[in-house]
Tab-separated table of C-alpha atoms and ligand atoms in Angstrom:
chain	number	residue	atom	x	y	z
A	1	MET	CA	70.324	126.002	106.965
A	2	SER	CA	67.926	122.917	105.997
A	3	ASP	CA	67.077	120.008	107.898
A	4	LEU	CA	69.060	117.711	105.954
A	5	ARG	CA	71.760	115.958	108.302
A	6	VAL	CA	74.072	113.417	106.427
A	7	ARG	CA	77.258	111.619	107.793
A	8	PHE	CA	80.401	109.934	106.730
A	9	ALA	CA	81.364	106.655	109.376
A	10	PRO	CA	84.534	105.462	108.352
A	11	SER	CA	85.912	102.530	110.492
A	12	PRO	CA	89.568	103.664	111.405
A	13	THR	CA	90.786	100.145	110.122
A	14	GLY	CA	93.318	101.170	107.172
A	15	TYR	CA	93.755	104.323	104.825
A	16	LEU	CA	90.862	105.920	102.947
A	17	HIS	CA	89.625	104.015	100.015
A	18	ILE	CA	88.781	105.135	96.843
A	19	GLY	CA	84.997	103.777	97.621
A	20	GLY	CA	85.094	105.620	100.972
A	21	ALA	CA	86.275	108.888	99.700
A	22	ARG	CA	83.563	108.541	97.021
A	23	THR	CA	80.818	107.964	99.910
A	24	ALA	CA	82.302	111.037	101.834
A	25	LEU	CA	82.356	113.081	98.504
A	26	PHE	CA	78.481	112.386	97.866
A	27	ASN	CA	77.392	113.284	101.396
A	28	TYR	CA	79.759	116.350	101.531
A	29	LEU	CA	78.113	117.520	98.235
A	30	LEU	CA	74.565	116.574	99.145
A	31	ALA	CA	74.871	118.522	102.414
A	32	GLN	CA	76.517	121.595	100.553
A	33	LYS	CA	73.956	121.675	98.113
A	34	GLU	CA	70.943	121.308	100.315
A	35	LYS	CA	72.583	123.848	103.081
A	36	GLY	CA	72.333	120.827	105.315
A	37	THR	CA	74.921	119.537	108.007
A	38	PHE	CA	77.499	116.683	107.378
A	39	VAL	CA	78.634	114.782	110.353
A	40	LEU	CA	81.776	112.889	110.600
A	41	ARG	CA	81.805	109.996	113.243
A	42	ILE	CA	84.592	107.793	113.404
A	43	GLU	CA	83.361	104.052	114.225
A	44	ASP	CA	85.963	102.711	116.284
A	45	THR	CA	83.987	100.468	118.506
A	46	ASP	CA	86.343	97.404	117.154
A	47	VAL	CA	89.199	98.408	119.441
A	48	ALA	CA	91.296	95.605	118.167
A	49	ARG	CA	91.592	97.199	114.642
A	50	SER	CA	91.009	100.744	115.058
A	51	THR	CA	94.200	102.681	115.325
A	52	GLN	CA	95.500	106.268	115.646
A	53	GLU	CA	97.286	106.007	112.521
A	54	SER	CA	94.156	104.967	110.512
A	55	VAL	CA	92.406	107.823	112.081
A	56	ASP	CA	95.124	110.231	110.966
A	57	ALA	CA	95.136	109.008	107.753
A	58	ILE	CA	91.550	109.503	107.050
A	59	LEU	CA	91.098	112.862	107.940
A	60	GLN	CA	94.377	113.857	106.296
A	61	ALA	CA	92.774	112.350	103.174
A	62	MET	CA	89.543	114.084	103.401
A	63	ASP	CA	91.409	117.309	104.229
A	64	TRP	CA	93.301	116.749	100.875
A	65	LEU	CA	90.073	116.284	98.858
A	66	GLY	CA	88.487	119.401	100.404
A	67	LEU	CA	85.490	117.231	101.959
A	68	SER	CA	85.051	119.531	105.328
A	69	TYR	CA	82.492	118.315	107.809
A	70	ASP	CA	80.347	120.855	109.800
A	71	GLU	CA	80.145	118.572	113.300
A	72	GLY	CA	82.674	116.141	114.522
A	73	PRO	CA	84.725	114.028	114.587
A	74	PHE	CA	82.730	112.285	116.970
A	75	TYR	CA	84.243	108.593	118.078
A	76	GLN	CA	82.311	105.959	118.894
A	77	SER	CA	84.866	105.110	121.835
A	78	ASP	CA	83.677	108.089	123.344
A	79	ARG	CA	80.194	107.111	123.899
A	80	PHE	CA	80.256	103.278	125.272
A	81	ASP	CA	77.897	104.774	128.299
A	82	LEU	CA	75.201	105.544	125.867
A	83	TYR	CA	75.508	102.329	124.122
A	84	LYS	CA	75.389	100.481	127.401
A	85	GLU	CA	72.209	101.874	128.597
A	86	LYS	CA	70.657	101.404	125.296
A	87	VAL	CA	71.407	97.903	125.497
A	88	GLN	CA	69.887	97.862	128.744
A	89	GLN	CA	66.704	99.670	127.590
A	90	LEU	CA	66.219	96.957	125.171
A	91	LEU	CA	67.022	93.961	127.669
A	92	ASP	CA	64.496	95.613	130.176
A	93	GLU	CA	61.912	95.989	127.605
A	94	GLY	CA	62.338	92.470	126.670
A	95	LYS	CA	63.396	93.635	123.027
A	96	ALA	CA	66.997	91.822	123.112
A	97	TYR	CA	68.083	88.970	125.306
A	98	ARG	CA	71.147	87.168	126.639
A	99	CYS	CA	72.160	84.400	125.000
A	100	TYR	CA	74.686	81.832	126.486
A	101	CYS	CA	75.399	79.863	123.371
A	102	THR	CA	79.264	79.062	123.191
A	103	ALA	CA	80.985	79.547	120.207
A	104	GLU	CA	81.096	75.528	119.665
A	105	GLU	CA	77.113	75.428	119.948
A	106	LEU	CA	76.517	77.954	117.911
A	107	GLU	CA	78.833	76.143	114.967
A	108	ALA	CA	77.055	72.831	115.420
A	109	LYS	CA	73.972	74.605	115.018
A	110	ARG	CA	75.307	76.607	112.118
A	111	GLU	CA	76.491	72.975	110.367
A	112	ALA	CA	73.051	71.370	111.163
A	113	ALA	CA	70.996	74.063	109.392
A	114	LEU	CA	73.305	74.158	106.404
A	115	LYS	CA	72.952	70.210	106.089
A	116	SER	CA	69.474	70.014	106.261
A	117	GLY	CA	69.054	72.908	103.634
A	118	GLY	CA	68.015	75.800	106.054
A	119	LYS	CA	69.627	79.256	106.497
A	120	PRO	CA	72.366	79.398	108.981
A	121	LYS	CA	70.247	81.649	111.557
A	122	TYR	CA	70.679	81.790	114.915
A	123	ASP	CA	67.810	79.069	116.123
A	124	GLY	CA	66.701	80.975	119.078
A	125	THR	CA	67.588	78.410	121.982
A	126	CYS	CA	68.274	81.277	124.447
A	127	ARG	CA	65.174	83.599	123.153
A	128	ASP	CA	62.963	82.576	125.997
A	129	ARG	CA	65.793	81.406	128.365
A	130	GLN	CA	64.633	82.405	132.050
A	131	ASP	CA	67.627	81.153	134.077
A	132	VAL	CA	70.392	83.466	134.555
A	133	PRO	CA	73.550	80.796	134.646
A	134	GLU	CA	76.059	82.370	136.979
A	135	GLY	CA	79.343	83.368	135.639
A	136	GLN	CA	78.814	82.412	132.482
A	137	PRO	CA	79.883	84.428	129.454
A	138	TYR	CA	76.842	85.652	127.076
A	139	VAL	CA	76.151	87.925	124.239
A	140	VAL	CA	73.207	90.193	123.716
A	141	ARG	CA	71.081	89.293	120.641
A	142	PHE	CA	68.020	91.536	119.501
A	143	ARG	CA	64.893	90.051	119.207
A	144	SER	CA	64.148	90.141	115.831
A	145	PRO	CA	60.355	89.803	114.862
A	146	GLU	CA	59.671	86.561	113.422
A	147	GLU	CA	56.788	87.485	111.075
A	148	GLY	CA	55.935	90.706	109.129
A	149	VAL	CA	58.174	92.657	106.310
A	150	THR	CA	60.418	95.083	106.536
A	151	GLU	CA	60.759	97.615	103.724
A	152	PHE	CA	62.202	101.195	102.886
A	153	ASN	CA	62.279	103.482	100.042
A	154	ASP	CA	65.922	103.554	98.782
A	155	ARG	CA	67.038	106.923	97.562
A	156	ILE	CA	69.110	105.307	95.098
A	157	LYS	CA	67.578	101.924	94.422
A	158	GLY	CA	64.132	102.334	95.114
A	159	LYS	CA	61.779	100.314	97.081
A	160	ILE	CA	63.500	97.334	98.829
A	161	SER	CA	61.811	94.653	101.009
A	162	PHE	CA	63.154	92.262	103.514
A	163	GLN	CA	61.159	89.337	105.101
A	164	ASN	CA	61.635	89.239	108.919
A	165	ASN	CA	61.516	85.792	109.022
A	166	GLU	CA	64.928	86.028	107.022
A	167	LEU	CA	66.684	88.360	109.704
A	168	ASP	CA	68.787	86.940	112.230
A	169	ASP	CA	68.819	87.711	116.131
A	170	VAL	CA	71.922	89.850	115.449
A	171	ILE	CA	74.407	90.131	118.625
A	172	ILE	CA	74.286	93.678	119.637
A	173	GLN	CA	77.179	93.388	122.410
A	174	ARG	CA	80.013	90.600	122.455
A	175	THR	CA	80.862	88.816	125.387
A	176	ASP	CA	83.432	91.100	126.587
A	177	GLY	CA	80.532	93.979	126.669
A	178	THR	CA	81.470	95.812	123.854
A	179	PRO	CA	78.679	96.859	121.305
A	180	THR	CA	78.423	95.762	117.750
A	181	TYR	CA	78.434	97.937	114.821
A	182	ASN	CA	74.685	97.101	113.583
A	183	PHE	CA	73.443	98.591	116.927
A	184	VAL	CA	75.688	101.274	117.713
A	185	VAL	CA	75.172	102.789	114.299
A	186	VAL	CA	71.347	102.884	114.983
A	187	VAL	CA	72.152	104.913	118.339
A	188	ASP	CA	74.490	107.190	116.835
A	189	ASP	CA	72.613	108.095	113.691
A	190	ALA	CA	69.560	108.561	116.058
A	191	THR	CA	71.144	110.349	118.230
A	192	MET	CA	73.102	112.776	115.960
A	193	ASN	CA	69.386	113.333	114.195
A	194	ILE	CA	70.889	112.064	111.186
A	195	THR	CA	67.835	112.428	108.617
A	196	LEU	CA	69.410	110.413	105.429
A	197	VAL	CA	71.881	107.660	105.830
A	198	LEU	CA	73.808	107.675	102.425
A	199	ARG	CA	76.243	104.953	102.153
A	200	GLY	CA	77.523	101.978	100.248
A	201	ASP	CA	75.540	99.059	99.450
A	202	ASP	CA	77.510	96.288	101.095
A	203	HIS	CA	75.536	97.719	103.714
A	204	ILE	CA	72.164	97.347	102.106
A	205	ASN	CA	71.603	93.861	104.113
A	206	ASN	CA	72.148	95.632	107.494
A	207	THR	CA	69.511	98.378	106.835
A	208	PRO	CA	66.595	96.159	107.445
A	209	ARG	CA	68.128	94.839	110.801
A	210	GLN	CA	68.811	98.446	111.552
A	211	ILE	CA	65.499	99.875	110.779
A	212	LEU	CA	63.859	96.974	113.426
A	213	MET	CA	66.470	98.093	116.151
A	214	TYR	CA	65.425	102.041	115.499
A	215	GLN	CA	61.772	100.985	116.170
A	216	ALA	CA	62.536	98.817	119.124
A	217	LEU	CA	64.439	101.923	120.479
A	218	GLY	CA	61.838	103.974	119.892
A	219	TYR	CA	63.664	106.304	117.576
A	220	SER	CA	61.924	107.753	113.936
A	221	VAL	CA	64.003	106.112	111.045
A	222	PRO	CA	65.950	108.182	108.628
A	223	GLU	CA	66.049	107.813	104.859
A	224	PHE	CA	68.647	105.732	103.489
A	225	GLY	CA	70.659	105.479	100.100
A	226	HIS	CA	72.924	103.037	99.076
A	227	VAL	CA	75.577	103.748	96.675
A	228	PRO	CA	76.542	100.822	93.989
A	229	MET	CA	79.965	99.489	94.759
A	230	ILE	CA	83.035	100.583	92.756
A	231	LEU	CA	84.643	97.566	90.708
A	232	GLY	CA	87.865	96.994	89.193
A	233	ALA	CA	87.712	96.408	85.153
A	234	ASP	CA	87.550	92.977	85.632
A	235	LYS	CA	84.110	93.598	87.241
A	236	SER	CA	85.107	92.191	90.310
A	237	ARG	CA	85.442	94.375	93.888
A	238	LEU	CA	87.981	96.934	93.605
A	239	SER	CA	90.909	95.908	95.486
A	240	LYS	CA	94.645	96.608	95.462
A	241	ARG	CA	95.044	94.068	92.727
A	242	HIS	CA	93.492	96.658	90.454
A	243	GLY	CA	95.903	99.249	91.744
A	244	ALA	CA	96.222	101.919	94.465
A	245	THR	CA	92.875	101.980	96.475
A	246	SER	CA	93.928	104.639	98.902
A	247	VAL	CA	93.275	107.937	98.397
A	248	MET	CA	96.336	109.253	99.391
A	249	ALA	CA	98.497	106.969	97.132
A	250	TYR	CA	97.252	109.035	94.705
A	251	LYS	CA	98.483	112.285	96.420
A	252	GLU	CA	102.048	110.511	95.945
A	253	MET	CA	101.680	109.428	92.504
A	254	GLY	CA	101.208	113.336	92.032
A	255	TYR	CA	97.785	113.394	91.224
A	256	LEU	CA	95.937	116.912	92.141
A	257	PRO	CA	92.700	116.623	94.679
A	258	GLU	CA	90.338	118.335	92.067
A	259	ALA	CA	91.073	115.555	89.471
A	260	MET	CA	90.518	113.013	91.896
A	261	VAL	CA	87.281	114.527	93.238
A	262	ASN	CA	86.257	114.770	89.527
A	263	TYR	CA	87.070	111.423	88.843
A	264	LEU	CA	85.330	110.008	92.002
A	265	VAL	CA	82.028	112.092	91.309
A	266	ARG	CA	81.989	110.698	88.089
A	267	LEU	CA	81.930	106.947	89.395
A	268	GLY	CA	78.078	106.527	89.817
A	269	TRP	CA	76.678	110.333	89.127
A	270	SER	CA	76.508	111.930	85.588
A	271	PHE	CA	75.325	114.956	84.361
A	272	GLY	CA	74.685	114.764	80.888
A	273	ASP	CA	77.635	114.219	78.612
A	274	GLU	CA	79.811	116.701	81.124
A	275	GLU	CA	82.926	115.347	82.309
A	276	ILE	CA	84.385	118.562	83.746
A	277	PHE	CA	83.513	119.670	87.066
A	278	SER	CA	84.544	122.023	89.871
A	279	LEU	CA	83.927	121.540	93.278
A	280	ALA	CA	81.316	124.680	93.329
A	281	GLU	CA	79.633	123.338	89.881
A	282	LEU	CA	79.599	119.976	91.825
A	283	ILE	CA	77.513	121.622	94.991
A	284	GLU	CA	75.312	123.337	92.374
A	285	LYS	CA	74.599	120.169	90.250
A	286	PHE	CA	75.008	117.448	92.478
A	287	SER	CA	71.694	115.326	93.064
A	288	LEU	CA	70.747	111.747	94.138
A	289	GLU	CA	68.447	111.230	91.168
A	290	ASN	CA	71.502	111.145	88.932
A	291	VAL	CA	73.248	108.605	90.602
A	292	GLY	CA	73.121	105.361	89.083
A	293	ARG	CA	72.106	102.188	90.064
A	294	SER	CA	74.586	99.768	88.988
A	295	ALA	CA	78.145	99.876	89.890
A	296	GLY	CA	80.743	101.704	88.624
A	297	VAL	CA	84.260	100.592	87.165
A	298	PHE	CA	87.343	102.261	88.358
A	299	ASN	CA	89.127	103.501	85.256
A	300	PRO	CA	92.552	105.057	86.162
A	301	ASP	CA	93.338	106.179	82.760
A	302	LYS	CA	90.481	108.282	83.227
A	303	LEU	CA	91.810	109.423	86.285
A	304	LEU	CA	94.900	110.091	84.321
A	305	TRP	CA	93.217	111.973	81.864
A	306	LEU	CA	91.607	114.594	84.394
A	307	ASN	CA	94.657	115.204	86.098
A	308	ALA	CA	96.326	115.876	82.995
A	309	HIS	CA	93.517	118.197	82.436
A	310	TYR	CA	93.497	120.009	85.465
A	311	ILE	CA	97.512	120.012	85.762
A	312	LYS	CA	97.181	122.098	82.187
A	313	THR	CA	94.686	124.370	83.216
A	314	GLY	CA	95.557	125.023	86.860
A	315	ASP	CA	97.317	127.882	88.312
A	316	PRO	CA	101.083	127.906	87.817
A	317	VAL	CA	101.663	129.307	91.236
A	318	ARG	CA	99.889	126.576	93.241
A	319	LEU	CA	101.008	124.281	90.888
A	320	GLY	CA	104.967	125.404	91.608
A	321	GLN	CA	104.174	125.293	95.333
A	322	LEU	CA	103.120	121.604	95.032
A	323	LEU	CA	105.891	120.930	92.461
A	324	GLN	CA	108.417	122.008	95.076
A	325	GLU	CA	107.640	119.089	97.233
A	326	PHE	CA	107.871	116.288	94.780
A	327	LEU	CA	111.172	118.048	93.718
A	328	GLN	CA	112.715	118.106	97.083
A	329	LYS	CA	111.692	114.454	97.332
A	330	ASP	CA	113.660	114.024	94.685
A	331	GLY	CA	116.344	115.597	96.405
A	332	ILE	CA	116.537	118.630	93.986
A	333	ASP	CA	117.350	122.230	95.987
A	334	THR	CA	115.165	124.528	94.051
A	335	ALA	CA	116.550	127.354	95.870
A	336	ALA	CA	119.453	128.497	93.164
A	337	GLY	CA	117.214	127.617	90.079
A	338	PRO	CA	114.631	129.532	88.050
A	339	GLU	CA	111.033	130.554	89.106
A	340	LEU	CA	108.998	127.558	89.807
A	341	THR	CA	106.014	129.394	88.430
A	342	ALA	CA	107.856	129.904	85.250
A	343	VAL	CA	109.310	126.327	85.188
A	344	VAL	CA	105.669	125.089	85.693
A	345	LYS	CA	104.401	127.081	82.795
A	346	THR	CA	106.931	125.280	80.622
A	347	LEU	CA	105.412	121.725	81.574
A	348	GLN	CA	101.942	122.136	82.069
A	349	ASP	CA	100.909	120.858	78.800
A	350	ARG	CA	103.400	117.926	78.782
A	351	ALA	CA	103.153	116.210	82.266
A	352	LYS	CA	100.016	114.488	83.328
A	353	THR	CA	101.082	113.818	86.981
A	354	LEU	CA	103.087	116.111	89.558
A	355	VAL	CA	105.622	113.216	89.582
A	356	GLU	CA	106.364	113.565	85.880
A	357	MET	CA	106.385	117.258	86.096
A	358	ALA	CA	109.197	117.143	88.594
A	359	GLN	CA	111.063	114.608	86.523
A	360	GLY	CA	110.632	116.888	83.791
A	361	ALA	CA	111.637	120.021	85.774
A	362	ALA	CA	114.760	118.506	87.116
A	363	PHE	CA	117.248	119.569	84.562
A	364	TYR	CA	116.592	123.367	85.268
A	365	PHE	CA	117.652	122.530	88.803
A	366	LYS	CA	120.355	120.406	88.413
A	367	PRO	CA	123.953	122.305	89.206
A	368	GLU	CA	125.682	120.155	86.232
A	369	VAL	CA	123.824	119.275	83.086
A	370	GLU	CA	123.640	115.084	83.513
A	371	PHE	CA	124.176	114.203	79.724
A	372	GLU	CA	122.434	111.080	78.108
A	373	PRO	CA	125.323	109.722	76.063
A	374	ALA	CA	123.125	108.462	73.134
A	375	ALA	CA	121.939	112.148	72.981
A	376	VAL	CA	125.647	113.286	73.148
A	377	GLU	CA	126.853	111.058	70.411
A	378	LYS	CA	123.911	112.081	68.198
A	379	PHE	CA	123.838	115.842	68.536
A	380	LEU	CA	126.908	117.097	70.187
A	381	THR	CA	129.533	116.089	67.859
A	382	ALA	CA	132.394	118.431	66.818
A	383	ASP	CA	130.961	119.598	63.401
A	384	LYS	CA	128.323	121.330	65.794
A	385	ARG	CA	130.858	123.705	66.992
A	386	PRO	CA	130.133	126.624	64.438
A	387	VAL	CA	126.650	126.344	65.057
A	388	LEU	CA	126.543	126.359	68.493
A	389	GLU	CA	129.368	129.156	68.666
A	390	SER	CA	127.192	131.167	66.524
A	391	VAL	CA	124.155	130.405	68.748
A	392	MET	CA	126.434	131.687	71.808
A	393	ARG	CA	127.109	134.800	70.021
A	394	HIS	CA	123.792	135.890	68.978
A	395	LEU	CA	122.701	135.254	72.334
A	396	ASP	CA	125.197	136.812	74.274
A	397	SER	CA	124.135	139.759	72.492
A	398	ILE	CA	120.805	139.911	73.597
A	399	ASP	CA	119.860	142.965	76.034
A	400	VAL	CA	116.421	142.198	77.115
A	401	TRP	CA	116.263	138.205	77.675
A	402	ASN	CA	112.758	136.553	76.483
A	403	GLU	CA	111.297	134.186	74.083
A	404	THR	CA	110.615	137.072	71.477
A	405	THR	CA	114.482	138.131	71.507
A	406	ILE	CA	115.672	134.728	71.703
A	407	GLU	CA	113.665	133.491	68.836
A	408	ALA	CA	115.326	136.704	66.852
A	409	ALA	CA	118.346	135.483	68.114
A	410	PHE	CA	117.825	132.301	66.336
A	411	GLY	CA	116.756	134.038	63.365
A	412	ALA	CA	120.042	135.624	62.864
A	413	VAL	CA	121.607	132.159	63.529
A	414	MET	CA	119.893	130.363	60.785
A	415	GLU	CA	120.629	133.370	58.859
A	416	GLU	CA	124.464	133.283	59.415
A	417	THR	CA	124.602	129.220	58.897
A	418	GLY	CA	122.533	128.697	56.240
A	419	LEU	CA	120.785	125.869	58.587
A	420	LYS	CA	116.928	125.208	59.392
A	421	LEU	CA	115.977	125.586	63.154
A	422	GLY	CA	115.260	121.922	63.005
A	423	LYS	CA	119.214	121.220	62.340
A	424	ILE	CA	120.008	123.741	64.972
A	425	GLY	CA	117.621	122.906	67.837
A	426	PRO	CA	118.449	119.429	68.794
A	427	SER	CA	122.114	120.256	70.088
A	428	VAL	CA	120.970	123.419	71.801
A	429	ARG	CA	118.735	121.227	73.316
A	430	VAL	CA	120.833	118.453	74.457
A	431	ALA	CA	123.578	121.303	75.498
A	432	LEU	CA	120.806	122.669	77.901
A	433	VAL	CA	119.349	119.855	79.111
A	434	GLY	CA	121.392	116.891	78.917
A	435	GLY	CA	118.800	114.749	76.708
A	436	THR	CA	116.559	114.938	73.500
A	437	THR	CA	112.981	115.321	75.384
A	438	SER	CA	112.290	118.792	76.958
A	439	PRO	CA	109.807	121.626	76.568
A	440	GLY	CA	110.819	124.049	73.412
A	441	ILE	CA	114.014	125.414	73.376
A	442	PHE	CA	112.926	129.196	73.361
A	443	ASP	CA	110.816	128.447	76.276
A	444	VAL	CA	113.924	126.638	78.182
A	445	LEU	CA	116.873	129.387	77.551
A	446	ALA	CA	113.912	132.019	78.618
A	447	VAL	CA	113.571	130.513	81.993
A	448	LEU	CA	116.987	129.402	82.390
A	449	GLY	CA	118.172	132.877	81.850
A	450	LYS	CA	120.921	134.478	80.035
A	451	GLU	CA	123.638	133.770	82.636
A	452	ALA	CA	122.832	130.003	83.221
A	453	SER	CA	122.042	129.455	79.391
A	454	LEU	CA	125.338	130.517	78.093
A	455	LYS	CA	127.175	128.496	80.890
A	456	ARG	CA	125.269	125.584	79.617
A	457	LEU	CA	126.117	125.905	76.005
A	458	GLN	CA	129.955	126.794	77.172
A	459	THR	CA	130.436	123.406	78.938
A	460	ALA	CA	128.529	121.740	76.202
A	461	LEU	CA	131.262	123.292	73.629
A	462	ALA	CA	134.038	122.300	75.940
A	463	ARG	CA	132.803	118.620	75.312
A	464	LEU	CA	133.174	118.823	71.740
A	465	GLY	CA	136.828	118.411	72.068
B	501	LIG	N1	81.827	102.148	109.614
B	501	LIG	C1	80.880	101.446	108.763
B	501	LIG	C2	82.284	100.919	107.568
B	501	LIG	O1	83.235	101.941	107.285
B	501	LIG	C3	79.742	102.400	107.709
B	501	LIG	C4	78.743	102.271	108.393
B	501	LIG	C5	77.984	103.030	107.784
B	501	LIG	O2	77.832	103.823	106.582
B	501	LIG	O3	76.634	102.887	108.224
B	501	LIG	O4	81.928	100.473	106.686
């Protein structure tokens, strides 16, 4: 075990987003690589927007991606007493103060500041207020230093400094008594002994405020690393306009978790010009030094390409289990059909997603061939009777049914009819499958088995009239 302690701290206000998943992955990989500890913390202080459904969705997505954590999930909603105590500590030490300014007053101050060209920052009206207005609602603000500089050495972006006078006196406790993000994140990261806060760079402006709070609370300050955002093709922040942004939506669309992991890691991290990484390789090779400083652009084509790669090279037994779910969703009963593993093997080279594979596999399992009229019109014409009969006869005489014996049977058909395979194959395919696209017909015949194959050919022959 090393001393490294990292965390992923999602807010359960929706599904696990591509960007969040990448942050989780980077933390996971770093912890694995350095034999540190990966903590999961659910940031549910915003009670109105947090839901159990979102918590479940996030946990499920992490599980699907294989991002296991060593500690947690911890819930901020279980820790309100601790936060209260820490707010009180800052109040007692004069490092925070009660602010009684009303929303209207604050809005008026903001407008006035903007008008005079200043920053719309809290003007400090209540900073040194001594009276305690009875029954009046208040927030608690952190007393930010008026001078000096707060800086940190970002593990990804290098040295970053902020002038303290640019920083607002942030609200750490709302009028309803609930603490705010910037405060609880500090209390949690400190009390959970996080040594490196690795998160999206949308939080970079929060970091100096948080550092000041660590100091005010007497905690040691962790290291920080801010991972650049993910953008859409038009270089605006990745959003639904660019396609699905939920990790689990990709599962539904027939993506494999290893493709998603491989894709996510390359959005911002590189290792020479290598593209394909298993999780084990990533654990060995990942480092923050190779995380880029500029934003990654989400490229759905590349994700699809990786998915096709993992389908092509995947274990057919496992793919068969996954495929079954997709077939079931399409209402297809696989119980009576051929072996799923054998079916998968005929489709691995062709299907880019499990959804495509399920579409391509459906014909194996449907009790009746669904004929496409155009294919029938072209390839199941009356003049095909002699050749289909010849095919049936030679297939029927096979004892040991496999691709080699099937190929030999077609050799005999070609000899008998004087036709090339290109003239025979398409009709056989339409007879077996109903349409003109499918895996190679020898494969299809081998997988369907002798009885089902002959039955399909027989049905097609009957249609010839
Ligand atoms: N809960 C915050 C979010 O989901 C993360 C905060 C952090 O990583 O510090 O954006």
